[in-house]
Amino acid sequence: MRQRAWSRLLLYVICIFMSLFFLMPVYVMLVTSVKPLDEVTLADMWKLPTTFDWSSYQTAFAKLAPNFWNSVYLVVPATLLSAMLGALNGYVLSKWKFKGADTIFTLILFGMFIPYQSILIPLIQFLREIGLYNTIPGLIFVHVVYGIPITTLMFRNFYAAIPDEMIESAKIDGAGFLRIFRYIMLPLSITGFVVVAIWQFTNIWNEFLFAVTITTSAQQPIMVALQNLSGSQIVQWNVQMAGALLAALPTLLVYIFLGKYFVRGLLAGSVKG
Amino acid sequence: METVKTVSERSVTVVPAPRKKRKWTVDHWLAAAFLTPSVVLIFIFVYGFIGWTGYVSLSNWNSLVPDLSFAGLKNYIYLFHDFRFQADLRNTLVFTILFIGVVIVLGQLLAILLDQKLRGESIFRNIFFFPMALSFVVTGVVWQWLLNPSTGVNLFLKKFGLDSKWYTDTTILGGFHLGNIEFGVPVAIVAVVIAAVWQMTGFAVAMYLAGLRAIPEEVREAARMDGATELQIYRKIIIPLLRPITVSVIIIMAHISLKIFDLIYAMTGPGANFVTDVPGVYMFETTFRGNYYANGAAIAMIMLLSVAIFIVPYLISSRKGGS
């Protein structure tokens, strides 16, 4: 039994050590962002601030606020639209299977693995043609289209768990495609919508490649602005860390309060049913 | 909800309907009609655009003015002789192997630790998972500072006589000349691997944990009855049972690593001598900063091919294995 106690202790030591590794960046971010400028020196990076100074947040917010709102205007409609589209697709591909449905599903699924660099040049040409280049609606459109594979996959897996007999007996009762969706599937898919919405919200908020290539300056979402902020040499570290924290805050809050659903989405998107 | 209940209750009592031949009703047409827009969008925006990129990669469009005259494999030949692209291939290979290796080992280790019914398990789990909710850009900005050679973790390491140059190091370990480059392990890549591991390990832990929870307790009980120690149970039974999950983890991490762009762009950029450059960064810079569209398209096609080698067999096999 003594050996067991020692091995338990060892487990805790490893867990705590790994936790320190995972929390180290958060500590540095928090501590640096509330330091007054004269305490932000290379040698004192790990030290706690002597006084709290929120001015770096003011500076960072002043620089990032417009882009923050761009991200909000982007992420809300894009998330809602792609969740709706995914729900419909998942419904068709799980409950109204036709010959070749699985092949079509696999072909759709491939779209979530491609490097987006391989569609970026035509995509930008296309957006220029239709006048959506360098606009938030353009980015919304892009995220809805390239969100189809993952949202379809998640809803298809989710709906696969709803017994087919329910659909069959509803059909016998005379319910059609839309009625079944409206009165059986939708009420049962609230969890599904939460999971997919959180997943899409997080991914679109954090996305960088589309954002940096499809929009310029005033239209740019927060992550591009953050990258620009850290790329410019004149911006101080405390402002950069405050900016990084501000940019990360929405998805971090979602994770803190709805983490369970976030992890579910991750598993739904990675393990195929 | 009322209707749902009655429907489901009824379905229990009804004799399972004989599998009759399904005929296409109005509803089937409706279902197809609702799916069609997505299918059309995917066919244009994924497959059509990939085709178009492939076409651009075979053209002479290497300036602001589109020139789609046929150039054959010129751009590909250029890339494979290019110092920067050769460095990119080396870096991607090294990054992918190190990144996936560490994520698998660490992910499995932490998942098994969390499965030991420790006190505070949910706290540890949340600490391991939360970086996944962050953007690669945020990760890049923070780790750029943590691994800055003149500060950050070096302040600790110096006490132990260690002083790494991290992502500014231009040394290539075990280097030998291959093509135009020094082939080997660029030390600077290690810094990027640490940041990527920090961000993505939670993903692997979540998957392994789900796998561990799916193993019935009886399996362990039976092994214990046969006198196996805990360590043996893990080595001989549990870890082999997790192998299918390892395959999924490898596929997911490989496709992330092969197309990585934002983390490196935000953290280090191409680096001196392109020691931390990857195809994603090169494609972005050469296309959108240098206007070498055909070269950029060729890089993108090579990236796509490298991902497809992993993904296509995976998709086909999971379709056959699945329902």
mmCIF file with all atom_site columns, C-alpha atoms in Angstrom, chain A residues 108-175:
data_model
loop_
_atom_site.group_PDB
_atom_site.id
_atom_site.type_symbol
_atom_site.label_atom_id
_atom_site.label_alt_id
_atom_site.label_comp_id
_atom_site.label_asym_id
_atom_site.label_entity_id
_atom_site.label_seq_id
_atom_site.pdbx_PDB_ins_code
_atom_site.Cartn_x
_atom_site.Cartn_y
_atom_site.Cartn_z
_atom_site.occupancy
_atom_site.B_iso_or_equiv
_atom_site.pdbx_formal_charge
_atom_site.auth_seq_id
_atom_site.auth_comp_id
_atom_site.auth_asym_id
_atom_site.auth_atom_id
_atom_site.pdbx_PDB_model_num
ATOM 1  C CA . ILE A 1 108 ? -18.433 16.972 -48.963 1.00 0.00 ? 108 ILE A CA 1
ATOM 2  C CA . LEU A 1 109 ? -16.285 15.850 -46.057 1.00 0.00 ? 109 LEU A CA 1
ATOM 3  C CA . PHE A 1 110 ? -13.066 16.132 -48.058 1.00 0.00 ? 110 PHE A CA 1
ATOM 4  C CA . GLY A 1 111 ? -13.669 19.897 -48.097 1.00 0.00 ? 111 GLY A CA 1
ATOM 5  C CA . MET A 1 112 ? -12.840 20.246 -44.418 1.00 0.00 ? 112 MET A CA 1
ATOM 6  C CA . PHE A 1 113 ? -9.372  18.782 -44.751 1.00 0.00 ? 113 PHE A CA 1
ATOM 7  C CA . ILE A 1 114 ? -8.063  20.714 -47.731 1.00 0.00 ? 114 ILE A CA 1
ATOM 8  C CA . PRO A 1 115 ? -5.456  23.402 -47.188 1.00 0.00 ? 115 PRO A CA 1
ATOM 9  C CA . TYR A 1 116 ? -7.426  26.554 -48.014 1.00 0.00 ? 116 TYR A CA 1
ATOM 10 C CA . GLN A 1 117 ? -4.407  27.855 -49.893 1.00 0.00 ? 117 GLN A CA 1
ATOM 11 C CA . SER A 1 118 ? -5.509  25.522 -52.679 1.00 0.00 ? 118 SER A CA 1
ATOM 12 C CA . ILE A 1 119 ? -8.755  27.437 -53.291 1.00 0.00 ? 119 ILE A CA 1
ATOM 13 C CA . LEU A 1 120 ? -7.648  30.905 -52.255 1.00 0.00 ? 120 LEU A CA 1
ATOM 14 C CA . ILE A 1 121 ? -6.583  32.373 -55.599 1.00 0.00 ? 121 ILE A CA 1
ATOM 15 C CA . PRO A 1 122 ? -9.853  31.539 -57.437 1.00 0.00 ? 122 PRO A CA 1
ATOM 16 C CA . LEU A 1 123 ? -11.847 32.468 -54.338 1.00 0.00 ? 123 LEU A CA 1
ATOM 17 C CA . ILE A 1 124 ? -10.421 35.978 -54.276 1.00 0.00 ? 124 ILE A CA 1
ATOM 18 C CA . GLN A 1 125 ? -10.979 36.372 -58.024 1.00 0.00 ? 125 GLN A CA 1
ATOM 19 C CA . PHE A 1 126 ? -14.565 35.251 -57.517 1.00 0.00 ? 126 PHE A CA 1
ATOM 20 C CA . LEU A 1 127 ? -15.191 37.606 -54.592 1.00 0.00 ? 127 LEU A CA 1
ATOM 21 C CA . ARG A 1 128 ? -13.790 40.495 -56.631 1.00 0.00 ? 128 ARG A CA 1
ATOM 22 C CA . GLU A 1 129 ? -16.143 39.590 -59.498 1.00 0.00 ? 129 GLU A CA 1
ATOM 23 C CA . ILE A 1 130 ? -19.255 39.673 -57.341 1.00 0.00 ? 130 ILE A CA 1
ATOM 24 C CA . GLY A 1 131 ? -18.123 42.728 -55.350 1.00 0.00 ? 131 GLY A CA 1
ATOM 25 C CA . LEU A 1 132 ? -17.727 40.989 -52.002 1.00 0.00 ? 132 LEU A CA 1
ATOM 26 C CA . TYR A 1 133 ? -13.946 41.219 -51.822 1.00 0.00 ? 133 TYR A CA 1
ATOM 27 C CA . ASN A 1 134 ? -12.766 43.164 -48.777 1.00 0.00 ? 134 ASN A CA 1
ATOM 28 C CA . THR A 1 135 ? -16.178 43.055 -47.106 1.00 0.00 ? 135 THR A CA 1
ATOM 29 C CA . ILE A 1 136 ? -17.510 41.352 -43.991 1.00 0.00 ? 136 ILE A CA 1
ATOM 30 C CA . PRO A 1 137 ? -20.401 39.771 -45.974 1.00 0.00 ? 137 PRO A CA 1
ATOM 31 C CA . GLY A 1 138 ? -17.738 38.276 -48.245 1.00 0.00 ? 138 GLY A CA 1
ATOM 32 C CA . LEU A 1 139 ? -16.049 36.662 -45.252 1.00 0.00 ? 139 LEU A CA 1
ATOM 33 C CA . ILE A 1 140 ? -19.416 35.467 -43.929 1.00 0.00 ? 140 ILE A CA 1
ATOM 34 C CA . PHE A 1 141 ? -20.096 33.816 -47.273 1.00 0.00 ? 141 PHE A CA 1
ATOM 35 C CA . VAL A 1 142 ? -16.685 32.138 -47.262 1.00 0.00 ? 142 VAL A CA 1
ATOM 36 C CA . HIS A 1 143 ? -17.089 30.772 -43.750 1.00 0.00 ? 143 HIS A CA 1
ATOM 37 C CA . VAL A 1 144 ? -20.580 29.489 -44.467 1.00 0.00 ? 144 VAL A CA 1
ATOM 38 C CA . VAL A 1 145 ? -19.423 27.674 -47.607 1.00 0.00 ? 145 VAL A CA 1
ATOM 39 C CA . TYR A 1 146 ? -16.302 26.141 -46.101 1.00 0.00 ? 146 TYR A CA 1
ATOM 40 C CA . GLY A 1 147 ? -18.187 25.401 -42.890 1.00 0.00 ? 147 GLY A CA 1
ATOM 41 C CA . ILE A 1 148 ? -20.578 23.070 -44.735 1.00 0.00 ? 148 ILE A CA 1
ATOM 42 C CA . PRO A 1 149 ? -18.424 19.920 -44.340 1.00 0.00 ? 149 PRO A CA 1
ATOM 43 C CA . ILE A 1 150 ? -17.863 20.156 -40.581 1.00 0.00 ? 150 ILE A CA 1
ATOM 44 C CA . THR A 1 151 ? -21.416 21.252 -39.692 1.00 0.00 ? 151 THR A CA 1
ATOM 45 C CA . THR A 1 152 ? -22.902 18.564 -41.942 1.00 0.00 ? 152 THR A CA 1
ATOM 46 C CA . LEU A 1 153 ? -20.671 15.948 -40.345 1.00 0.00 ? 153 LEU A CA 1
ATOM 47 C CA . MET A 1 154 ? -21.589 17.029 -36.816 1.00 0.00 ? 154 MET A CA 1
ATOM 48 C CA . PHE A 1 155 ? -25.325 17.089 -37.471 1.00 0.00 ? 155 PHE A CA 1
ATOM 49 C CA . ARG A 1 156 ? -25.261 13.848 -39.418 1.00 0.00 ? 156 ARG A CA 1
ATOM 50 C CA . ASN A 1 157 ? -23.555 12.095 -36.516 1.00 0.00 ? 157 ASN A CA 1
ATOM 51 C CA . PHE A 1 158 ? -25.929 13.752 -34.096 1.00 0.00 ? 158 PHE A CA 1
ATOM 52 C CA . TYR A 1 159 ? -29.060 12.782 -36.026 1.00 0.00 ? 159 TYR A CA 1
ATOM 53 C CA . ALA A 1 160 ? -27.811 9.237  -36.542 1.00 0.00 ? 160 ALA A CA 1
ATOM 54 C CA . ALA A 1 161 ? -28.473 8.743  -32.819 1.00 0.00 ? 161 ALA A CA 1
ATOM 55 C CA . ILE A 1 162 ? -32.178 9.545  -33.279 1.00 0.00 ? 162 ILE A CA 1
ATOM 56 C CA . PRO A 1 163 ? -33.921 6.241  -34.001 1.00 0.00 ? 163 PRO A CA 1
ATOM 57 C CA . ASP A 1 164 ? -35.166 5.741  -37.555 1.00 0.00 ? 164 ASP A CA 1
ATOM 58 C CA . GLU A 1 165 ? -38.376 4.232  -36.191 1.00 0.00 ? 165 GLU A CA 1
ATOM 59 C CA . MET A 1 166 ? -39.408 7.665  -34.987 1.00 0.00 ? 166 MET A CA 1
ATOM 60 C CA . ILE A 1 167 ? -39.155 9.006  -38.497 1.00 0.00 ? 167 ILE A CA 1
ATOM 61 C CA . GLU A 1 168 ? -40.906 5.976  -39.984 1.00 0.00 ? 168 GLU A CA 1
ATOM 62 C CA . SER A 1 169 ? -43.876 6.198  -37.651 1.00 0.00 ? 169 SER A CA 1
ATOM 63 C CA . ALA A 1 170 ? -44.138 9.944  -38.215 1.00 0.00 ? 170 ALA A CA 1
ATOM 64 C CA . LYS A 1 171 ? -44.303 9.195  -41.921 1.00 0.00 ? 171 LYS A CA 1
ATOM 65 C CA . ILE A 1 172 ? -47.091 6.699  -41.292 1.00 0.00 ? 172 ILE A CA 1
ATOM 66 C CA . ASP A 1 173 ? -48.876 9.469  -39.408 1.00 0.00 ? 173 ASP A CA 1
ATOM 67 C CA . GLY A 1 174 ? -48.650 11.497 -42.578 1.00 0.00 ? 174 GLY A CA 1
ATOM 68 C CA . ALA A 1 175 ? -45.832 13.870 -41.607 1.00 0.00 ? 175 ALA A CA 1
#
